[in-house]
Short mmCIF file of C-alpha atoms in Angstrom, two decimals:
data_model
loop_
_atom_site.label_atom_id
_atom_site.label_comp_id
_atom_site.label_asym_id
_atom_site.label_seq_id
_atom_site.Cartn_x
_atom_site.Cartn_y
_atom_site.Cartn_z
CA UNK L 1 -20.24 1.45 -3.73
CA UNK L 2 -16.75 2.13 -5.07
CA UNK L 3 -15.46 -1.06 -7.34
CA UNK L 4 -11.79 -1.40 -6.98
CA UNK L 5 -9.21 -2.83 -8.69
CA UNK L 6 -7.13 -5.86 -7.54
CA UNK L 7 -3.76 -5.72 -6.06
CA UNK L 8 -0.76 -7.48 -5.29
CA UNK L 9 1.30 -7.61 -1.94
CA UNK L 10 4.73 -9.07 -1.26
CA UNK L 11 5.33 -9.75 2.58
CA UNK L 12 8.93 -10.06 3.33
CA UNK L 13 9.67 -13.09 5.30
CA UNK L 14 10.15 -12.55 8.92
CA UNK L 15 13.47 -14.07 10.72
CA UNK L 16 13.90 -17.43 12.42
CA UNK L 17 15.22 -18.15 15.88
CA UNK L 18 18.67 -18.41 13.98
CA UNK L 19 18.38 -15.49 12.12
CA UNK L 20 17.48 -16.84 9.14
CA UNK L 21 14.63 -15.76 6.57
CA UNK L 22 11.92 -17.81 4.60
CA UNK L 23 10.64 -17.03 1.51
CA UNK L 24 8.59 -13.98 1.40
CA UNK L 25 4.82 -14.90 0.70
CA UNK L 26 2.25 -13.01 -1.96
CA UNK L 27 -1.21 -12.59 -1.38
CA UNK L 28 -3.90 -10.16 -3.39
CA UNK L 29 -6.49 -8.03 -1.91
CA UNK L 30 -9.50 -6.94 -4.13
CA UNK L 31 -11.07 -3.43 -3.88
CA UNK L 32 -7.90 -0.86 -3.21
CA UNK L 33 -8.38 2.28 -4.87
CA UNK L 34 -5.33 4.37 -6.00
CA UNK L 35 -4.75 7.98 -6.77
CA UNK L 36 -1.74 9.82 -7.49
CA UNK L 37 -0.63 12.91 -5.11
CA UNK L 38 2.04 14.49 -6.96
CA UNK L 39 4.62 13.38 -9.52
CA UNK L 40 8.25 14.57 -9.40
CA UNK L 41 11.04 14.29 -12.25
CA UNK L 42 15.10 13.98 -10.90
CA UNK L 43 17.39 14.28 -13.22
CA UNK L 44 20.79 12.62 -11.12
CA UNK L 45 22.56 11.68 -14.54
CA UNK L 46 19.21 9.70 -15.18
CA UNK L 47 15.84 10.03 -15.88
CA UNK L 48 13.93 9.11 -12.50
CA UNK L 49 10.31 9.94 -11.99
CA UNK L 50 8.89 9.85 -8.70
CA UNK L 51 5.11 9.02 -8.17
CA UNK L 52 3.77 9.41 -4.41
CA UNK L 53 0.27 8.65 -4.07
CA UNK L 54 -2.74 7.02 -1.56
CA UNK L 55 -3.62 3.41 -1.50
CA UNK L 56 -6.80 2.97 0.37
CA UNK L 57 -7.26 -0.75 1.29
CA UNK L 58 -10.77 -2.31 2.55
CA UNK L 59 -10.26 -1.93 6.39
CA UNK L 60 -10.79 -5.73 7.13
CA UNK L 61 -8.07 -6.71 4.87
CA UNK L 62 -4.75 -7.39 6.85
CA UNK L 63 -1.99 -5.16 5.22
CA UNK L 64 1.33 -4.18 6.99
CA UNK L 65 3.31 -1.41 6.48
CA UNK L 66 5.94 -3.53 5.54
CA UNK L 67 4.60 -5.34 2.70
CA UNK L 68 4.97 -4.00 -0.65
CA UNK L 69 1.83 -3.20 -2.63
CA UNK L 70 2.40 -4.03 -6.56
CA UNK L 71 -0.74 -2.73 -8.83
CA UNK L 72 -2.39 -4.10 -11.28
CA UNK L 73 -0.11 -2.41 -14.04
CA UNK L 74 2.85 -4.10 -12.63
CA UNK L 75 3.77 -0.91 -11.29
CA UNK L 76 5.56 -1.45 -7.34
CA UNK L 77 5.36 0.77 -4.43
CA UNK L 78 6.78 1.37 -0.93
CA UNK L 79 4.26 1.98 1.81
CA UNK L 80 5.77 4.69 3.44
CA UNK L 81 3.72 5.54 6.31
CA UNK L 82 1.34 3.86 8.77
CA UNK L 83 -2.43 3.40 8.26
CA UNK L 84 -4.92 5.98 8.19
CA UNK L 85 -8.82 6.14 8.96
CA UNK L 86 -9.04 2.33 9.60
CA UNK L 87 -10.71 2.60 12.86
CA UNK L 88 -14.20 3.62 13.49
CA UNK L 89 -15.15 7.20 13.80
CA UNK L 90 -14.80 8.00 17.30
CA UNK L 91 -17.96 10.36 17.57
CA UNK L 92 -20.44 8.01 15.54
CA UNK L 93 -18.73 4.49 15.67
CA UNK L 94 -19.29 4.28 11.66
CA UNK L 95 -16.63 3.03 9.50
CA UNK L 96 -15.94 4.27 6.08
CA UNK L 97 -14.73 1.12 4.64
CA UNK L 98 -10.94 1.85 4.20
CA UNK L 99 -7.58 2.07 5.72
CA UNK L 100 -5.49 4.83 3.89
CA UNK L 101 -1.27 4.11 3.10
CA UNK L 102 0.83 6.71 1.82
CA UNK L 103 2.73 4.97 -1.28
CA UNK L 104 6.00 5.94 -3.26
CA UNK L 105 7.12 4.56 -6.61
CA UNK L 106 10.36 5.59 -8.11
CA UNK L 107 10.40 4.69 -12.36
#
């Protein structure tokens, strides 16, 4: 089995019935494996680097596209797409242990 590292997730505070927000809350999840898809250097009258990459989560760990994954390098993403492979396989039934999100980070 895969040992993962652990990472940090922001979830933005959701509105009251006035319209107000909380305070967003933190919470960790242990396990999530990273890799880096490609890496992309702008030049718009500063040096900007642009890392997109996969974040695979354990599947029974409750992460949202909206919260914002932060690794263990202090490094912070955007999830920028919806989950992938969390469900079972619908042939077999077996799971594979993950949910996949699409990440961007912009240095």
């Amino acid at each position: 089995m895969w040992r993962g590292k652990t990472w940090e997730f922001t979830r933005p505070a959701e509105q009251d019935r006035t319209g107000d927000y909380g305070s967003d809350s933190k919470f960790t999840v242990s396990g999530c494996l990273y890799w880096t898809s490609s890496e992309v250097e702008e030049s718009f009258g500063r040096n900007t680097i642009t890392a997109s990459g996969i974040l695979a989560v354990p599947h029974t760990k409750d992460v949202r596209v909206t919260d914002r994954p932060k690794s263990p390098a202090g490094d912070k993403f955007t999830i920028v797409g919806q989950a992938r492979w969390g469900e079972a396989h619908p042939l077999t039934g077996r799971r594979f242990g993950f949910k996949f999100f699409e990440v961007k980070e912009v240095q």
